[in-house]
Tab-separated table of C-alpha atoms in Angstrom:
chain	number	residue	atom	x	y	z
F	1	MET	CA	-0.026	0.027	0.040
F	2	LYS	CA	1.395	3.332	-0.987
F	3	LYS	CA	0.810	6.572	1.002
F	4	LYS	CA	2.232	10.147	1.032
F	5	GLY	CA	3.649	11.937	4.029
F	6	ARG	CA	6.518	14.208	5.244
F	7	ILE	CA	9.691	13.097	6.852
F	8	THR	CA	9.820	14.306	10.441
F	9	LYS	CA	12.866	12.773	11.844
F	10	LEU	CA	15.962	10.949	10.795
F	11	LEU	CA	17.611	8.801	13.495
F	12	GLY	CA	19.907	5.656	13.226
F	13	GLY	CA	19.393	5.521	9.554
F	14	PHE	CA	15.530	5.322	9.950
F	15	TYR	CA	13.193	7.793	8.489
F	16	TYR	CA	10.046	8.606	10.432
F	17	VAL	CA	7.243	9.765	8.222
F	18	ALA	CA	4.040	11.427	9.189
F	19	ALA	CA	1.529	10.276	6.653
F	20	GLU	CA	-1.765	11.791	5.549
F	21	ASP	CA	-3.674	9.270	7.471
F	22	GLY	CA	-2.320	10.766	10.776
F	23	GLU	CA	-0.037	7.764	11.484
F	24	VAL	CA	3.914	7.927	11.817
F	25	TYR	CA	5.749	5.172	9.963
F	26	GLU	CA	9.345	4.081	10.565
F	27	THR	CA	10.917	3.584	7.248
F	28	ARG	CA	14.123	2.987	5.317
F	29	ALA	CA	15.181	4.682	2.042
F	30	ARG	CA	15.308	2.640	-1.113
F	31	GLY	CA	18.832	1.684	-2.064
F	32	ILE	CA	18.366	3.117	-5.559
F	33	PHE	CA	18.676	6.592	-4.042
F	34	ARG	CA	22.345	6.030	-3.290
F	35	HIS	CA	22.946	5.124	-7.025
F	36	GLN	CA	21.140	8.240	-8.012
F	37	ASN	CA	23.214	10.369	-5.619
F	38	ARG	CA	19.863	11.392	-3.904
F	39	LYS	CA	19.090	11.291	-0.259
F	40	PRO	CA	15.870	11.935	1.636
F	41	VAL	CA	16.135	14.630	4.438
F	42	VAL	CA	14.041	15.875	7.080
F	43	GLY	CA	11.144	17.971	5.720
F	44	ASP	CA	10.804	16.160	2.440
F	45	TYR	CA	7.394	15.183	1.202
F	46	VAL	CA	7.728	11.640	0.081
F	47	GLU	CA	5.747	8.572	-1.244
F	48	LEU	CA	6.169	5.561	0.944
F	49	LEU	CA	5.396	1.972	0.564
F	50	ILE	CA	3.654	0.441	3.634
F	51	ASP	CA	4.476	-3.275	3.984
F	52	GLU	CA	1.669	-5.310	5.603
F	53	GLY	CA	3.912	-8.308	6.079
F	54	ASP	CA	7.258	-8.676	7.902
F	55	ARG	CA	9.305	-6.390	5.738
F	56	LEU	CA	10.084	-2.841	6.592
F	57	ASN	CA	8.318	0.089	5.146
F	58	SER	CA	10.273	2.087	2.590
F	59	VAL	CA	10.591	5.604	1.194
F	60	GLU	CA	9.837	5.019	-2.518
F	61	GLU	CA	9.968	8.478	-4.041
F	62	ILE	CA	11.142	12.043	-2.881
F	63	LEU	CA	8.479	14.529	-4.099
F	64	PRO	CA	9.641	17.764	-5.771
F	65	ARG	CA	11.240	20.167	-3.316
F	66	LYS	CA	10.699	23.811	-2.841
F	67	ASN	CA	14.323	24.222	-1.684
F	68	SER	CA	16.785	22.174	0.456
F	69	LEU	CA	19.848	23.052	2.729
F	70	LEU	CA	22.928	21.097	3.489
F	71	ARG	CA	23.690	22.850	6.843
F	72	PRO	CA	21.489	21.769	8.362
F	73	PRO	CA	20.251	19.001	5.906
F	74	VAL	CA	16.587	19.973	5.643
F	75	ALA	CA	14.038	20.652	2.842
F	76	ASN	CA	10.956	22.792	2.128
F	77	VAL	CA	11.777	25.604	4.322
F	78	ASP	CA	10.031	28.922	4.591
F	79	GLN	CA	12.350	30.670	6.878
F	80	ILE	CA	15.478	30.466	9.041
F	81	LEU	CA	15.858	31.987	12.435
F	82	LEU	CA	19.752	32.332	12.897
F	83	PHE	CA	20.456	32.576	16.587
F	84	ILE	CA	23.347	35.000	17.432
F	85	PRO	CA	24.103	34.770	21.191
F	86	THR	CA	25.585	37.876	22.903
F	87	ALA	CA	27.389	35.623	25.396
F	88	ASN	CA	27.738	32.066	26.755
F	89	PRO	CA	29.040	31.403	24.068
F	90	LYS	CA	29.687	34.792	22.593
F	91	TYR	CA	28.924	35.194	18.822
F	92	ASN	CA	31.444	34.725	15.997
F	93	LEU	CA	30.955	37.326	13.232
F	94	TYR	CA	33.024	35.266	10.845
F	95	LEU	CA	30.842	32.348	11.292
F	96	VAL	CA	27.624	34.371	11.331
F	97	ASP	CA	28.450	36.021	7.959
F	98	LYS	CA	29.302	32.854	6.360
F	99	MET	CA	25.863	31.377	7.450
F	100	LEU	CA	24.050	34.459	6.003
F	101	ALA	CA	25.920	34.207	2.639
F	102	TYR	CA	24.970	30.468	2.513
F	103	TYR	CA	21.328	31.207	3.293
F	104	GLU	CA	21.418	34.159	0.771
F	105	GLN	CA	22.532	31.644	-1.951
F	106	LYS	CA	19.720	29.337	-1.170
F	107	ASN	CA	17.140	32.058	-1.512
F	108	VAL	CA	15.580	31.473	1.886
F	109	SER	CA	14.273	34.112	4.105
F	110	VAL	CA	16.630	34.514	6.990
F	111	VAL	CA	16.069	36.267	10.288
F	112	PRO	CA	18.971	37.042	12.605
F	113	VAL	CA	17.896	36.482	16.249
F	114	VAL	CA	20.032	38.197	18.840
F	115	SER	CA	19.589	35.699	21.710
F	116	LYS	CA	20.618	36.102	25.358
F	117	GLN	CA	20.365	39.684	24.863
F	118	ASP	CA	19.803	40.318	28.648
F	119	MET	CA	23.371	38.881	29.261
F	120	ASP	CA	24.886	41.852	27.409
F	121	PRO	CA	22.414	44.500	26.314
F	122	GLU	CA	25.236	46.764	24.805
F	123	GLU	CA	26.494	43.875	22.577
F	124	ALA	CA	22.816	43.030	21.773
F	125	ASP	CA	22.329	46.725	20.496
F	126	ARG	CA	25.436	46.629	18.389
F	127	LEU	CA	24.509	43.358	16.737
F	128	ARG	CA	20.953	44.613	16.066
F	129	THR	CA	22.412	47.923	14.507
F	130	LEU	CA	25.027	45.928	12.482
F	131	TYR	CA	22.466	43.631	10.739
F	132	GLU	CA	19.733	45.964	10.421
F	133	GLY	CA	22.179	48.088	8.607
F	134	CYS	CA	22.765	45.286	6.254
F	135	GLY	CA	19.005	45.067	5.464
F	136	TYR	CA	17.847	42.299	7.722
F	137	ARG	CA	14.912	42.348	9.976
F	138	VAL	CA	16.515	41.546	13.368
F	139	MET	CA	14.755	40.069	16.317
F	140	GLY	CA	15.772	39.962	19.960
F	141	LEU	CA	15.431	37.222	22.431
F	142	SER	CA	15.724	36.786	26.204
F	143	GLU	CA	14.373	33.878	28.039
F	144	ALA	CA	12.958	35.957	30.852
F	145	ASP	CA	11.353	38.419	28.343
F	146	GLU	CA	7.899	37.007	27.493
F	147	GLU	CA	7.227	39.858	25.012
F	148	SER	CA	10.427	38.872	22.913
F	149	VAL	CA	9.299	35.224	22.955
F	150	ASN	CA	5.739	36.139	21.827
F	151	ARG	CA	7.026	38.365	19.053
F	152	LEU	CA	9.011	35.381	17.691
F	153	ARG	CA	6.197	33.103	18.141
F	154	GLU	CA	3.950	35.121	15.859
F	155	MET	CA	6.574	34.799	12.927
F	156	LEU	CA	6.136	31.052	13.118
F	157	TYR	CA	2.465	30.584	12.277
F	158	GLU	CA	1.731	28.783	8.983
F	159	LYS	CA	5.340	28.483	8.250
F	160	THR	CA	8.222	25.748	8.289
F	161	THR	CA	11.113	27.261	10.224
F	162	VAL	CA	14.607	26.163	10.789
F	163	LEU	CA	16.280	27.114	14.166
F	164	SER	CA	19.816	27.622	13.237
F	165	GLY	CA	23.045	28.580	15.198
F	166	VAL	CA	25.874	27.508	17.284
F	167	SER	CA	25.516	24.977	20.125
F	168	GLY	CA	24.340	26.767	23.233
F	169	SER	CA	22.829	29.693	21.422
F	170	GLY	CA	19.298	29.100	22.708
F	171	LYS	CA	17.611	27.297	19.963
F	172	THR	CA	16.394	24.308	22.015
F	173	THR	CA	15.373	26.521	24.863
F	174	PHE	CA	13.325	28.680	22.659
F	175	LEU	CA	11.709	25.395	21.104
F	176	ASN	CA	10.909	24.146	24.534
F	177	ARG	CA	9.153	27.346	25.464
F	178	ILE	CA	7.165	27.616	22.210
F	179	LEU	CA	5.990	23.945	22.109
F	180	ASN	CA	6.054	23.234	25.934
F	181	LEU	CA	8.561	20.395	25.395
F	182	ASP	CA	11.314	19.296	27.750
F	183	LEU	CA	14.272	18.739	25.274
F	184	GLU	CA	17.849	18.648	26.732
F	185	THR	CA	19.548	21.980	26.297
F	186	GLY	CA	23.143	22.932	25.604
F	187	THR	CA	25.706	23.828	28.186
F	188	VAL	CA	28.858	25.739	27.420
F	189	SER	CA	32.449	24.651	27.971
F	190	GLU	CA	34.326	26.792	30.375
F	191	LYS	CA	37.632	26.021	28.636
F	192	THR	CA	36.548	26.854	25.007
F	193	ASN	CA	33.494	29.010	25.521
F	194	ARG	CA	31.769	26.898	23.051
F	195	GLY	CA	28.449	25.284	23.266
F	196	LYS	CA	28.278	21.438	23.788
F	197	HIS	CA	26.082	19.513	21.263
F	198	THR	CA	22.839	18.278	22.822
F	199	THR	CA	20.599	17.925	19.650
F	200	ARG	CA	22.267	15.143	17.769
F	201	HIS	CA	19.730	14.604	15.031
F	202	THR	CA	17.368	16.959	12.823
F	203	GLU	CA	13.691	16.570	13.799
F	204	ILE	CA	10.647	18.744	12.850
F	205	PHE	CA	8.074	19.533	15.465
F	206	THR	CA	4.453	20.603	14.955
F	207	GLY	CA	2.745	23.423	16.816
F	208	GLU	CA	-0.359	25.602	16.835
F	209	LYS	CA	-1.690	27.448	13.686
F	210	GLY	CA	0.454	25.536	11.216
F	211	MET	CA	3.859	25.704	12.858
F	212	TYR	CA	6.467	23.361	11.708
F	213	LEU	CA	9.857	23.815	13.583
F	214	PHE	CA	13.265	22.217	12.878
F	215	ASP	CA	15.546	21.760	15.879
F	216	THR	CA	18.927	21.182	14.482
F	217	PRO	CA	22.480	20.225	15.795
F	218	GLY	CA	24.573	23.270	16.487
F	219	PHE	CA	27.568	23.987	14.256
F	220	SER	CA	31.036	25.418	14.841
F	221	SER	CA	32.211	25.733	11.093
F	222	ILE	CA	30.761	25.817	7.609
F	223	GLU	CA	32.061	25.795	4.047
F	224	ILE	CA	30.493	27.916	1.343
F	225	ASP	CA	32.285	26.520	-1.616
F	226	SER	CA	29.008	25.914	-3.319
F	227	ILE	CA	29.098	29.827	-4.019
F	228	ALA	CA	31.557	30.717	-6.953
F	229	SER	CA	33.978	33.419	-5.840
F	230	VAL	CA	32.771	35.810	-8.610
F	231	ASP	CA	29.181	35.609	-7.196
F	232	LEU	CA	30.050	35.971	-3.597
F	233	ASP	CA	29.346	39.760	-3.607
F	234	VAL	CA	25.769	39.520	-4.437
F	235	HIS	CA	25.182	37.221	-1.387
F	236	PHE	CA	26.080	40.146	0.879
F	237	ARG	CA	22.931	42.173	0.593
F	238	ASP	CA	24.601	45.364	2.103
F	239	PHE	CA	26.966	45.311	-0.956
F	240	VAL	CA	24.254	45.233	-3.517
F	241	PRO	CA	23.406	48.966	-3.584
F	242	PHE	CA	27.178	49.756	-4.174
F	243	ILE	CA	27.999	47.190	-6.741
F	244	GLN	CA	26.324	48.868	-9.664
F	245	ASP	CA	28.612	51.975	-9.088
F	246	CYS	CA	31.836	50.202	-9.450
F	247	LYS	CA	34.002	51.328	-12.329
F	248	PHE	CA	34.498	47.724	-13.746
F	249	LEU	CA	31.601	45.182	-14.127
F	250	ASP	CA	33.716	42.396	-12.997
F	251	CYS	CA	34.989	44.228	-10.112
F	252	ARG	CA	35.685	41.839	-7.064
F	253	HIS	CA	36.068	44.679	-4.597
F	254	VAL	CA	39.620	43.725	-3.592
F	255	LYS	CA	42.100	46.181	-5.224
F	256	GLU	CA	40.445	47.274	-8.197
F	257	PRO	CA	40.362	51.142	-8.933
F	258	GLY	CA	37.095	52.905	-8.803
F	259	CYS	CA	35.436	50.246	-6.550
F	260	ALA	CA	32.296	51.785	-4.905
F	261	VAL	CA	32.081	48.822	-2.258
F	262	ARG	CA	35.662	49.568	-0.969
F	263	GLU	CA	34.911	53.233	-1.007
F	264	ALA	CA	31.709	52.541	1.140
F	265	TYR	CA	33.826	50.596	3.523
F	266	GLU	CA	36.428	53.310	3.744
F	267	SER	CA	33.840	55.935	4.286
F	268	GLY	CA	31.917	53.930	7.027
F	269	ASP	CA	28.854	53.256	4.930
F	270	LEU	CA	29.649	49.487	5.005
F	271	ALA	CA	30.479	47.757	8.343
F	272	SER	CA	34.122	46.936	8.735
F	273	SER	CA	33.552	43.438	9.931
F	274	ARG	CA	31.242	42.686	6.772
F	275	TYR	CA	33.816	43.906	4.246
F	276	GLU	CA	36.774	42.232	6.018
F	277	ASN	CA	34.791	38.935	6.309
F	278	TYR	CA	33.983	39.193	2.663
F	279	LEU	CA	37.671	39.613	1.677
F	280	ARG	CA	38.500	36.423	3.894
F	281	PHE	CA	35.652	34.413	2.244
F	282	TYR	CA	36.758	35.595	-1.331
F	283	GLU	CA	40.318	34.577	-0.600
F	284	GLU	CA	39.257	31.177	0.680
F	285	LEU	CA	37.080	30.538	-2.334
F	286	VAL	CA	39.600	31.599	-4.833
F	287	GLU	CA	42.180	29.162	-3.255
F	288	LYS	CA	39.790	26.256	-3.411
F	289	GLU	CA	38.925	27.080	-6.989
F	290	ASN	CA	42.624	27.198	-7.923
F	291	GLY	CA	43.205	23.806	-6.309
F	292	LYS	CA	45.387	24.852	-3.587
F	293	TRP	CA	43.175	23.165	-0.962
F	294	ARG	CA	42.888	19.911	-2.825
Protein backbone atom coordinates (compact mmCIF):
# COMPACT_ATOMS: atom_id res chain seq x y z
CA MET A 1 0.00 0.00 0.00
CA LYS A 2 1.37 3.42 -0.98
CA LYS A 3 0.87 6.62 1.01
CA LYS A 4 2.20 10.16 1.01
CA GLY A 5 3.66 11.98 3.97
CA ARG A 6 6.46 14.17 5.30
CA ILE A 7 9.72 13.05 6.90
CA THR A 8 9.75 14.41 10.45
CA LYS A 9 12.87 12.75 11.85
CA LEU A 10 16.01 10.90 10.79
CA LEU A 11 17.56 8.77 13.51
CA GLY A 12 19.92 5.83 13.25
CA GLY A 13 19.34 5.45 9.53
CA PHE A 14 15.57 5.27 9.94
CA TYR A 15 13.21 7.87 8.50
CA TYR A 16 10.05 8.65 10.44
CA VAL A 17 7.26 9.75 8.12
CA ALA A 18 4.04 11.49 9.22
CA ALA A 19 1.54 10.23 6.68
CA GLU A 20 -1.69 11.81 5.49
CA ASP A 21 -3.67 9.27 7.53
CA GLY A 22 -2.23 10.71 10.75
CA GLU A 23 0.07 7.78 11.45
CA VAL A 24 3.87 7.98 11.81
CA TYR A 25 5.73 5.21 10.01
CA GLU A 26 9.30 4.02 10.57
CA THR A 27 10.92 3.54 7.16
CA ARG A 28 14.15 2.99 5.29
CA ALA A 29 15.11 4.71 2.05
CA ARG A 30 15.35 2.62 -1.11
CA GLY A 31 18.88 1.66 -2.12
CA ILE A 32 18.36 3.17 -5.55
CA PHE A 33 18.63 6.66 -4.06
CA ARG A 34 22.34 6.06 -3.34
CA HIS A 35 22.97 5.10 -6.96
CA GLN A 36 21.15 8.26 -8.07
CA ASN A 37 23.19 10.39 -5.63
CA ARG A 38 19.96 11.41 -3.91
CA LYS A 39 19.11 11.28 -0.24
CA PRO A 40 15.85 11.98 1.59
CA VAL A 41 16.13 14.61 4.33
CA VAL A 42 13.91 15.81 7.12
CA GLY A 43 11.16 18.02 5.70
CA ASP A 44 10.88 16.10 2.43
CA TYR A 45 7.45 15.18 1.18
CA VAL A 46 7.65 11.56 0.09
CA GLU A 47 5.74 8.60 -1.20
CA LEU A 48 6.18 5.52 0.97
CA LEU A 49 5.34 1.89 0.60
CA ILE A 50 3.63 0.37 3.63
CA ASP A 51 4.49 -3.28 3.94
CA GLU A 52 1.75 -5.28 5.59
CA GLY A 53 3.99 -8.30 6.07
CA ASP A 54 7.25 -8.64 7.95
CA ARG A 55 9.32 -6.33 5.77
CA LEU A 56 10.18 -2.76 6.67
CA ASN A 57 8.26 0.16 5.19
CA SER A 58 10.24 2.12 2.59
CA VAL A 59 10.52 5.60 1.13
CA GLU A 60 9.79 5.02 -2.55
CA GLU A 61 9.99 8.51 -3.99
CA ILE A 62 11.06 12.01 -2.95
CA LEU A 63 8.49 14.53 -4.15
CA PRO A 64 9.66 17.82 -5.73
CA ARG A 65 11.30 20.18 -3.26
CA LYS A 66 10.74 23.91 -2.86
CA ASN A 67 14.32 24.19 -1.62
CA SER A 68 16.91 22.24 0.35
CA LEU A 69 19.83 23.04 2.64
CA LEU A 70 22.97 21.13 3.50
CA ARG A 71 23.61 22.91 6.78
CA PRO A 72 21.38 21.81 8.35
CA PRO A 73 20.21 19.02 5.97
CA VAL A 74 16.52 19.90 5.60
CA ALA A 75 14.05 20.60 2.80
CA ASN A 76 10.97 22.69 2.03
CA VAL A 77 11.84 25.57 4.35
CA ASP A 78 10.00 28.91 4.53
CA GLN A 79 12.36 30.77 6.84
CA ILE A 80 15.43 30.46 9.03
CA LEU A 81 15.94 31.98 12.46
CA LEU A 82 19.71 32.37 12.87
CA PHE A 83 20.47 32.60 16.59
CA ILE A 84 23.38 34.91 17.46
CA PRO A 85 24.14 34.79 21.21
CA THR A 86 25.59 37.85 22.91
CA ALA A 87 27.37 35.66 25.47
CA ASN A 88 27.83 32.14 26.79
CA PRO A 89 29.00 31.42 24.07
CA LYS A 90 29.72 34.80 22.51
CA TYR A 91 28.95 35.22 18.82
CA ASN A 92 31.51 34.78 16.04
CA LEU A 93 30.85 37.26 13.22
CA TYR A 94 33.03 35.31 10.79
CA LEU A 95 30.74 32.31 11.22
CA VAL A 96 27.55 34.40 11.28
CA ASP A 97 28.43 36.11 7.99
CA LYS A 98 29.29 32.78 6.38
CA MET A 99 25.91 31.41 7.38
CA LEU A 100 24.15 34.48 6.03
CA ALA A 101 25.96 34.21 2.68
CA TYR A 102 25.04 30.52 2.47
CA TYR A 103 21.37 31.18 3.20
CA GLU A 104 21.29 34.09 0.74
CA GLN A 105 22.52 31.69 -1.95
CA LYS A 106 19.66 29.33 -1.13
CA ASN A 107 17.16 32.17 -1.49
CA VAL A 108 15.55 31.40 1.87
CA SER A 109 14.24 34.15 4.12
CA VAL A 110 16.63 34.47 7.08
CA VAL A 111 16.01 36.41 10.28
CA PRO A 112 18.97 37.08 12.62
CA VAL A 113 17.88 36.54 16.24
CA VAL A 114 20.05 38.19 18.87
CA SER A 115 19.65 35.68 21.68
CA LYS A 116 20.57 36.00 25.36
CA GLN A 117 20.34 39.75 24.88
CA ASP A 118 19.82 40.28 28.61
CA MET A 119 23.35 38.95 29.27
CA ASP A 120 24.95 41.85 27.41
CA PRO A 121 22.46 44.53 26.34
CA GLU A 122 25.17 46.74 24.81
CA GLU A 123 26.41 43.92 22.57
CA ALA A 124 22.82 43.10 21.69
CA ASP A 125 22.29 46.69 20.52
CA ARG A 126 25.50 46.59 18.45
CA LEU A 127 24.46 43.36 16.76
CA ARG A 128 21.00 44.67 16.01
CA THR A 129 22.41 47.87 14.53
CA LEU A 130 24.97 45.93 12.46
CA TYR A 131 22.54 43.56 10.79
CA GLU A 132 19.67 45.99 10.45
CA GLY A 133 22.19 48.15 8.59
CA CYS A 134 22.73 45.21 6.23
CA GLY A 135 19.03 45.12 5.41
CA TYR A 136 17.87 42.30 7.69
CA ARG A 137 14.90 42.27 9.98
CA VAL A 138 16.57 41.54 13.33
CA MET A 139 14.74 40.10 16.32
CA GLY A 140 15.84 40.00 19.95
CA LEU A 141 15.29 37.20 22.42
CA SER A 142 15.65 36.83 26.17
CA GLU A 143 14.39 33.79 28.02
CA ALA A 144 12.96 35.96 30.80
CA ASP A 145 11.32 38.44 28.40
CA GLU A 146 7.91 37.04 27.50
CA GLU A 147 7.27 39.81 25.00
CA SER A 148 10.36 38.90 22.96
CA VAL A 149 9.28 35.25 22.94
CA ASN A 150 5.78 36.16 21.78
CA ARG A 151 7.06 38.39 18.98
CA LEU A 152 9.03 35.46 17.60
CA ARG A 153 6.14 33.07 18.14
CA GLU A 154 3.93 35.16 15.85
CA MET A 155 6.47 34.76 13.03
CA LEU A 156 6.12 30.98 13.13
CA TYR A 157 2.44 30.58 12.24
CA GLU A 158 1.73 28.76 8.96
CA LYS A 159 5.46 28.40 8.23
CA THR A 160 8.20 25.78 8.22
CA THR A 161 11.04 27.32 10.21
CA VAL A 162 14.62 26.20 10.83
CA LEU A 163 16.26 27.15 14.13
CA SER A 164 19.93 27.55 13.26
CA GLY A 165 23.00 28.62 15.19
CA VAL A 166 25.94 27.45 17.27
CA SER A 167 25.48 25.00 20.12
CA GLY A 168 24.33 26.77 23.26
CA SER A 169 22.81 29.73 21.43
CA GLY A 170 19.32 29.12 22.81
CA LYS A 171 17.58 27.25 19.97
CA THR A 172 16.34 24.31 22.01
CA THR A 173 15.41 26.49 24.98
CA PHE A 174 13.24 28.54 22.63
CA LEU A 175 11.70 25.41 21.11
CA ASN A 176 10.87 24.07 24.57
CA ARG A 177 9.21 27.36 25.44
CA ILE A 178 7.16 27.59 22.27
CA LEU A 179 5.97 23.98 22.16
CA ASN A 180 5.99 23.19 25.88
CA LEU A 181 8.60 20.46 25.43
CA ASP A 182 11.37 19.25 27.71
CA LEU A 183 14.24 18.62 25.31
CA GLU A 184 17.79 18.61 26.68
CA THR A 185 19.45 22.00 26.24
CA GLY A 186 23.08 22.83 25.61
CA THR A 187 25.75 23.80 28.10
CA VAL A 188 28.87 25.83 27.42
CA SER A 189 32.42 24.62 27.95
CA GLU A 190 34.32 26.86 30.36
CA LYS A 191 37.57 25.98 28.59
CA THR A 192 36.55 26.80 25.01
CA ASN A 193 33.47 29.00 25.58
CA ARG A 194 31.73 26.90 22.96
CA GLY A 195 28.40 25.21 23.26
CA LYS A 196 28.28 21.47 23.77
CA HIS A 197 26.10 19.54 21.33
CA THR A 198 22.87 18.18 22.78
CA THR A 199 20.68 18.01 19.65
CA ARG A 200 22.19 15.04 17.80
CA HIS A 201 19.70 14.67 15.01
CA THR A 202 17.40 16.84 12.93
CA GLU A 203 13.73 16.66 13.78
CA ILE A 204 10.66 18.64 12.81
CA PHE A 205 8.09 19.49 15.47
CA THR A 206 4.54 20.70 14.92
CA GLY A 207 2.75 23.41 16.86
CA GLU A 208 -0.34 25.57 16.81
CA LYS A 209 -1.57 27.43 13.73
CA GLY A 210 0.43 25.47 11.20
CA MET A 211 3.86 25.70 12.88
CA TYR A 212 6.58 23.36 11.68
CA LEU A 213 9.84 23.84 13.59
CA PHE A 214 13.21 22.21 12.92
CA ASP A 215 15.53 21.78 15.86
CA THR A 216 18.96 21.13 14.40
CA PRO A 217 22.41 20.24 15.73
CA GLY A 218 24.59 23.26 16.46
CA PHE A 219 27.62 23.93 14.29
CA SER A 220 31.07 25.39 14.81
CA SER A 221 32.15 25.71 11.17
CA ILE A 222 30.72 25.75 7.66
CA GLU A 223 32.05 25.80 4.11
CA ILE A 224 30.48 27.93 1.39
CA ASP A 225 32.33 26.51 -1.62
CA SER A 226 28.99 25.99 -3.34
CA ILE A 227 29.23 29.74 -4.01
CA ALA A 228 31.53 30.79 -6.87
CA SER A 229 34.01 33.47 -5.85
CA VAL A 230 32.76 35.73 -8.65
CA ASP A 231 29.22 35.54 -7.23
CA LEU A 232 30.07 36.04 -3.56
CA ASP A 233 29.38 39.78 -3.54
CA VAL A 234 25.69 39.47 -4.43
CA HIS A 235 25.18 37.25 -1.37
CA PHE A 236 26.17 40.21 0.82
CA ARG A 237 22.94 42.15 0.59
CA ASP A 238 24.54 45.31 2.03
CA PHE A 239 26.99 45.32 -0.93
CA VAL A 240 24.27 45.28 -3.58
CA PRO A 241 23.41 49.03 -3.52
CA PHE A 242 27.08 49.87 -4.20
CA ILE A 243 28.03 47.18 -6.75
CA GLN A 244 26.34 48.95 -9.65
CA ASP A 245 28.55 52.01 -9.09
CA CYS A 246 31.84 50.14 -9.41
CA LYS A 247 34.01 51.26 -12.33
CA PHE A 248 34.38 47.73 -13.70
CA LEU A 249 31.52 45.28 -14.23
CA ASP A 250 33.71 42.38 -13.05
CA CYS A 251 34.95 44.23 -9.97
CA ARG A 252 35.72 41.82 -7.13
CA HIS A 253 36.06 44.65 -4.57
CA VAL A 254 39.58 43.75 -3.52
CA LYS A 255 42.12 46.16 -5.08
CA GLU A 256 40.39 47.37 -8.23
CA PRO A 257 40.36 51.13 -8.91
CA GLY A 258 37.00 52.85 -8.77
CA CYS A 259 35.46 50.20 -6.50
CA ALA A 260 32.32 51.67 -4.92
CA VAL A 261 32.13 48.85 -2.37
CA ARG A 262 35.60 49.53 -1.05
CA GLU A 263 34.88 53.26 -1.01
CA ALA A 264 31.76 52.59 1.07
CA TYR A 265 33.85 50.57 3.50
CA GLU A 266 36.48 53.30 3.79
CA SER A 267 33.82 55.97 4.33
CA GLY A 268 32.01 53.95 6.98
CA ASP A 269 28.91 53.26 4.89
CA LEU A 270 29.71 49.53 5.05
CA ALA A 271 30.43 47.83 8.35
CA SER A 272 34.12 46.93 8.64
CA SER A 273 33.39 43.40 9.88
CA ARG A 274 31.24 42.69 6.85
CA TYR A 275 33.80 43.90 4.29
CA GLU A 276 36.72 42.23 6.04
CA ASN A 277 34.85 38.93 6.29
CA TYR A 278 33.97 39.21 2.60
CA LEU A 279 37.68 39.50 1.77
CA ARG A 280 38.45 36.41 3.86
CA PHE A 281 35.68 34.39 2.22
CA TYR A 282 36.70 35.55 -1.25
CA GLU A 283 40.31 34.55 -0.70
CA GLU A 284 39.27 31.13 0.65
CA LEU A 285 37.01 30.49 -2.36
CA VAL A 286 39.67 31.54 -4.88
CA GLU A 287 42.24 29.25 -3.23
CA LYS A 288 39.84 26.32 -3.42
CA GLU A 289 38.94 27.06 -7.03
CA ASN A 290 42.64 27.18 -7.94
CA GLY A 291 43.13 23.77 -6.37
CA LYS A 292 45.39 24.88 -3.57
CA TRP A 293 43.24 23.10 -0.97
CA ARG A 294 42.93 19.81 -2.81
